[in-house]
Coordinates of C-alpha atoms in Angstrom, one line a residue:
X1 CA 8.7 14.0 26.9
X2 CA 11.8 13.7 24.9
X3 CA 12.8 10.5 26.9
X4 CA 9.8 8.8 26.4
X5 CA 10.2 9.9 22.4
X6 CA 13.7 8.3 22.8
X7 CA 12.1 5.2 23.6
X8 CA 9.6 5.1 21.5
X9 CA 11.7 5.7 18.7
X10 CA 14.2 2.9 20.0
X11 CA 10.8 0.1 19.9
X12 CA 10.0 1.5 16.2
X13 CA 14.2 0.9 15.3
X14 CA 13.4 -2.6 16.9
X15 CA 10.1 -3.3 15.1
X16 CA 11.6 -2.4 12.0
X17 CA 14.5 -4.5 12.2
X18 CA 12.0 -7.5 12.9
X19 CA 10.2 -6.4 9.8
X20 CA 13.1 -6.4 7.2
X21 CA 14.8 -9.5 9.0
X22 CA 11.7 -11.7 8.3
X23 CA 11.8 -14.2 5.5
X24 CA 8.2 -13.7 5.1
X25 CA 8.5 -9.9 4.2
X26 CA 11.4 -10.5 1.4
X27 CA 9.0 -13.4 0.4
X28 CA 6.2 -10.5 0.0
X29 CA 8.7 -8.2 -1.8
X30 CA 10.0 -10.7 -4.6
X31 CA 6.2 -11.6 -5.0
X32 CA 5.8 -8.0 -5.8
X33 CA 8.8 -7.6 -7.9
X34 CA 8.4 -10.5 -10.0
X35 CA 4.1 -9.0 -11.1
X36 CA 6.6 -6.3 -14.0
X37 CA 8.6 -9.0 -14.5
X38 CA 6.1 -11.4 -15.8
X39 CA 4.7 -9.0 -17.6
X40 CA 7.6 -7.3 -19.8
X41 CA 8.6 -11.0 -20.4
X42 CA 4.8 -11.5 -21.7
X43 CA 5.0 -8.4 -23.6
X44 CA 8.5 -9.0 -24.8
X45 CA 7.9 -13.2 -26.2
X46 CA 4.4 -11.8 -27.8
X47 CA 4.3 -11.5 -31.4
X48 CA 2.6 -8.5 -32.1
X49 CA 1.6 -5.2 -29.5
X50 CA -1.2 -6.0 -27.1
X51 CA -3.1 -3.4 -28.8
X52 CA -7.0 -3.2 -27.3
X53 CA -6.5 -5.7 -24.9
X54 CA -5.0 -5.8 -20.9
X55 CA -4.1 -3.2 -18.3
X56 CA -4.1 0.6 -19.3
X57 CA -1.0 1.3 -20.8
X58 CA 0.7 -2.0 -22.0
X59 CA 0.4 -1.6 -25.6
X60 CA 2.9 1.5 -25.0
X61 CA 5.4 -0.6 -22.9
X62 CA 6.9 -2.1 -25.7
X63 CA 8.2 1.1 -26.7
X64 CA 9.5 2.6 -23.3
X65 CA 10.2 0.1 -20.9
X66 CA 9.0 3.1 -18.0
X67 CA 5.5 1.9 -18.7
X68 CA 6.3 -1.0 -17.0
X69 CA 6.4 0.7 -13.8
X70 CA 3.1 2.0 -14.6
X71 CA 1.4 -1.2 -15.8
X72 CA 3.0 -3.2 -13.0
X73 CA 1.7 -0.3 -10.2
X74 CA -1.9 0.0 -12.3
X75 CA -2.5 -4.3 -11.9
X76 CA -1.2 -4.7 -8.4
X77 CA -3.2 -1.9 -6.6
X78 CA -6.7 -4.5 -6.7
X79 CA -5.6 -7.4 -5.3
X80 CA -1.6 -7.5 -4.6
X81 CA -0.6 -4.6 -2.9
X82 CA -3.5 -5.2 -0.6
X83 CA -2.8 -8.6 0.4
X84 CA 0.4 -7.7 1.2
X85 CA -0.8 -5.1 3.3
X86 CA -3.1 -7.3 5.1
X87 CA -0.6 -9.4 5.9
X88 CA 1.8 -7.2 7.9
X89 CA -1.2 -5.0 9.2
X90 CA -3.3 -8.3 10.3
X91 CA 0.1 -9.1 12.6
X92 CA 0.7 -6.0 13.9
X93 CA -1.3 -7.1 17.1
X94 CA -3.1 -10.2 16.9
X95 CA 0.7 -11.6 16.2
X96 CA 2.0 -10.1 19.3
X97 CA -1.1 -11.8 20.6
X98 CA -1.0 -15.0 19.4
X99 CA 2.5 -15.8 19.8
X100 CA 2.3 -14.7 23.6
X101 CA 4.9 -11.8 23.0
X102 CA 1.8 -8.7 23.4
X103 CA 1.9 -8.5 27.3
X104 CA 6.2 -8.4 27.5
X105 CA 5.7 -5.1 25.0
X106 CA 3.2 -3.7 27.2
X107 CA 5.5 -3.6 30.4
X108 CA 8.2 -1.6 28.0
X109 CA 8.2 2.2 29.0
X110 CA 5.7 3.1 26.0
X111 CA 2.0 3.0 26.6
X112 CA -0.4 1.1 24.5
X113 CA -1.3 4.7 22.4
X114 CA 2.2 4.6 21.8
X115 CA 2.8 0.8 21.2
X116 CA -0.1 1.1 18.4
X117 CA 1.6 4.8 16.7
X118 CA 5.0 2.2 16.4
X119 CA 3.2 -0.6 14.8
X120 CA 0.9 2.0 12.7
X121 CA 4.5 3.5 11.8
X122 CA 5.9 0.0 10.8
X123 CA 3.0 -0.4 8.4
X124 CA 3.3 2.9 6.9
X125 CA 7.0 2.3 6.2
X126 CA 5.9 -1.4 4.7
X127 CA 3.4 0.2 2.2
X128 CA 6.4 2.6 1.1
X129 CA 8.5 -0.3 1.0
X130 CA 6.3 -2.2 -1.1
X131 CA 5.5 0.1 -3.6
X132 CA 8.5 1.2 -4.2
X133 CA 9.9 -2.4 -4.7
X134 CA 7.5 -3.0 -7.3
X135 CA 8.1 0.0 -9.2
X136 CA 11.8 -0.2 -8.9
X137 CA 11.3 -3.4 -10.3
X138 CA 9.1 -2.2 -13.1
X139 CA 11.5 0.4 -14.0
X140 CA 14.8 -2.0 -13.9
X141 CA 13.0 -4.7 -15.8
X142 CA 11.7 -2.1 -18.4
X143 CA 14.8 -0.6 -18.8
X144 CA 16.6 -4.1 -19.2
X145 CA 14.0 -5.6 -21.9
X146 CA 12.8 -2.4 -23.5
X147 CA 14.7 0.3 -22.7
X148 CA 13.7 4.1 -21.5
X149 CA 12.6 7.0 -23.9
X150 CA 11.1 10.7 -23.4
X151 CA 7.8 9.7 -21.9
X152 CA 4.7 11.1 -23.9
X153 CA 2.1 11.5 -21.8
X154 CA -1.8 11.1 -21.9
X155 CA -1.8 14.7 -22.8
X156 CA -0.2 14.3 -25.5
X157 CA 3.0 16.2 -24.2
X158 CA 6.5 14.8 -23.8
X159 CA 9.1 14.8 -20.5
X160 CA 12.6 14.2 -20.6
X161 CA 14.0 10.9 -19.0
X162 CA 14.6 13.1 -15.4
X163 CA 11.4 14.6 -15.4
X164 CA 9.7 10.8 -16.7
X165 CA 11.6 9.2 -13.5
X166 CA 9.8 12.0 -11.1
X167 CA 6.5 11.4 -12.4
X168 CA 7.3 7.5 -12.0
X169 CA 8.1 8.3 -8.2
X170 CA 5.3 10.7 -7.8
X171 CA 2.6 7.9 -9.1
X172 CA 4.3 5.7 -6.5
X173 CA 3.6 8.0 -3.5
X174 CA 0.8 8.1 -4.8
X175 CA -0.1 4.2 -4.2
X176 CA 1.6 4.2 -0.8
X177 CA -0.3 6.9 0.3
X178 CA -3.6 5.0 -1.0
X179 CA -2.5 2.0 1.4
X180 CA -2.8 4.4 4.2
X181 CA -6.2 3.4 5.0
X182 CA -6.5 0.5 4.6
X183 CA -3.2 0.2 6.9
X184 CA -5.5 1.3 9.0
X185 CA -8.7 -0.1 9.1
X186 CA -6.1 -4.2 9.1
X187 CA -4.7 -2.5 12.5
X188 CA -7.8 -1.8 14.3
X189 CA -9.0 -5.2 13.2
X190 CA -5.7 -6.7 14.5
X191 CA -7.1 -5.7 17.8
X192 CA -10.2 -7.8 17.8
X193 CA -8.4 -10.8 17.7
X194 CA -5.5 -13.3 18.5
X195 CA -6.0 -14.9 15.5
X196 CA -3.5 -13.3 12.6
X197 CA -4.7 -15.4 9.5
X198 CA -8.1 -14.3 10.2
X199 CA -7.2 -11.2 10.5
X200 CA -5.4 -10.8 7.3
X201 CA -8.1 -12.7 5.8
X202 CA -10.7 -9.9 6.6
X203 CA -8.5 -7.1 5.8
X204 CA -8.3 -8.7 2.4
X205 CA -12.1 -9.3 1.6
X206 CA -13.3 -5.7 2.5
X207 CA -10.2 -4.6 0.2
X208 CA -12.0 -6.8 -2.7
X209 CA -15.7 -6.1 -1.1
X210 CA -14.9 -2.2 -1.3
X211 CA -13.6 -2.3 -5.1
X212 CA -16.8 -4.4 -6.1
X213 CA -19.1 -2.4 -4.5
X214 CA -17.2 1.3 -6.0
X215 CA -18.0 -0.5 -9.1
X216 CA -21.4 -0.9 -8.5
X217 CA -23.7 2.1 -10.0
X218 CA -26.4 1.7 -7.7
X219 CA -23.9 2.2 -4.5
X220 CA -23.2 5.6 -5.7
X221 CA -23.7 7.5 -2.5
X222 CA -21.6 5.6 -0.8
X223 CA -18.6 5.8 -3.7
X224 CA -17.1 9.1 -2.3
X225 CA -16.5 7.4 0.9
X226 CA -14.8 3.8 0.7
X227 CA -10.8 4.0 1.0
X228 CA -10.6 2.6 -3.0
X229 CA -12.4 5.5 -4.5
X230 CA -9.3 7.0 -6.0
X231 CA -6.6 3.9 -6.1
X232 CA -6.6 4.7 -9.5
X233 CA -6.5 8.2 -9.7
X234 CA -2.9 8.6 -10.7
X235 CA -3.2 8.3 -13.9
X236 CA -4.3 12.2 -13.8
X237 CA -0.5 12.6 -12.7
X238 CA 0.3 11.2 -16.7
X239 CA -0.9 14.8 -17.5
X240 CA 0.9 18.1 -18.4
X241 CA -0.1 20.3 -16.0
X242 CA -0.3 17.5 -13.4
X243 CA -3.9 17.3 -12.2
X244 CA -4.2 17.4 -8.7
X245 CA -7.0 17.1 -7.4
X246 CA -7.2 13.2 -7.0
X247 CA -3.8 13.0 -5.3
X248 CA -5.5 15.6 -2.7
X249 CA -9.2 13.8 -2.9
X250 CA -6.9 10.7 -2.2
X251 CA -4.9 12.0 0.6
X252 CA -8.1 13.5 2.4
X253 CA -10.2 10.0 2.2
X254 CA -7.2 8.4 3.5
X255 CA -6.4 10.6 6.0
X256 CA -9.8 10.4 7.0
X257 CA -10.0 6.5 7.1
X258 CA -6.4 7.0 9.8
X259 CA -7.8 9.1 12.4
X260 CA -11.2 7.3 12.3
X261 CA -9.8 3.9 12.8
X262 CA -6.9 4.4 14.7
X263 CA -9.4 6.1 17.3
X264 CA -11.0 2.9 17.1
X265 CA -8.0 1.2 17.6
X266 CA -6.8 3.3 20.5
X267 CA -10.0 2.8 21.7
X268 CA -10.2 -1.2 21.5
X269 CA -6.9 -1.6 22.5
X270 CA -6.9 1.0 25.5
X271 CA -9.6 -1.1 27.8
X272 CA -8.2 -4.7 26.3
X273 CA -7.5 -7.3 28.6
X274 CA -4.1 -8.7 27.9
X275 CA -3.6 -12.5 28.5
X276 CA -1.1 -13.6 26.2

């Protein structure tokens, strides 16, 4: 047992290094970066506060640049954060597959339950990664065109600049651990197929298909159980005492959506016939 943790740590160490040495993920991370970017340099050139109009929370950035963070985290959970996602979840295996590389991992000393936990792990790491490059950004860029202050929050009560920071960080667990799922759900469908653009592709639309139909009122018996539900429920952490119960709602649904697809996964991938 512990050698063959040994070596599946070593291929995680390996897949990671491909991860962070690929052009295409710094290419994902400066896309991210740049979403608070262009929006304190919106906020800063505009004449007047956006009062009434945009994202929660920007008519406050102007006057503490740690909104930024916020705003940038609160427009990127729909549509950015999600593609990105499907990007490196649609590769996990239909890459391998594609590019011929799927069958030379398989012969490695790991099995195929523990080939998929390491690419499951690299994607988990990603959606950290990701989230916290976009809200490091926020935070830098706020504090470069705004400044920091106290942060008063939607309760009305105000935090010192430590305790602002660890509510910033605990909103952006908060997003990575709402990726969880749908990390998921892009590497079971990863499986299905040797194409990866398709693959991302798909992972993408039910990402969009899931938020249109949680905004539907007539779907809602099936709201309490698609992986968007609570993307954004951390604004309950802008609260003094922090409300809970969406980060745990959020962490159950998600946990939820891991253990049912990555059965499937195991599943799929256990009986498939490797050719490539």
């Amino acid at each position: 047992m512990p050698e063959r943790t040994a070596r599946a740590g070593g291929m995680l160490a390996s897949e990671l290094h491909l991860l962070f040495r690929r052009r295409r993920t710094w290419a994902l991370f400066a896309a991210l970066a740049a979403v608070p970017v262009l929006i304190g340099l919106a906020v800063r050139v505009s004449t007047g506060p956006p009062r009434g109009r945009g994202p929660a929370f920007l008519d406050q950035v102007a006057g503490n640049g740690l909104f930024l963070a916020v705003v940038g985290l609160l427009v990127s959970v729909p549509l950015f954060l999600p593609l990105t996602v499907a990007v490196v979840a649609g590769d996990s295996i239909a890459g391998e597959a594609s590019q011929g590389t799927l069958r030379y991992l398989l012969t490695a000393p790991v099995s195929r339950a523990g080939l998929l936990l390491v690419k499951y792990a690299v994607i988990v790491v990603f959606c950290a990664a990701a989230v916290l490059v976009l809200a490091g950004a926020g935070v830098l860029v706020g504090l470069v065109l705004f400044g920091v202050q106290p942060a008063v929050l939607l309760s009305g009560d105000t935090l010192g600049l430590g305790a602002s920071y660890a509510r910033i960080a605990l909103i952006a667990a908060y997003v990575a651990v709402s990726l969880l799922g749908l990390g998921a759900i892009g590497l079971f469908l990863s499986t299905l197929s040797d194409v990866p653009v398709g693959v991302m592709a798909a992972i993408a639309v039910l990402a969009v298909a899931a938020q249109i139909a949680g905004s539907l009122p007539q779907l809602d018996w099936l709201h309490p159980w698609l992986f968007t539900e609570h993307w954004t429920g951390f604004v309950d952490l802008l609260r003094q005492p922090v409300l809970w119960d969406s980060f745990v709602d959020n962490a159950v649904l998600q946990a939820g959506y891991v253990l049912v697809f990555g059965a499937l996964a195991y599943g799929r991938f256990a009986t498939k016939d490797v050719l490539s």
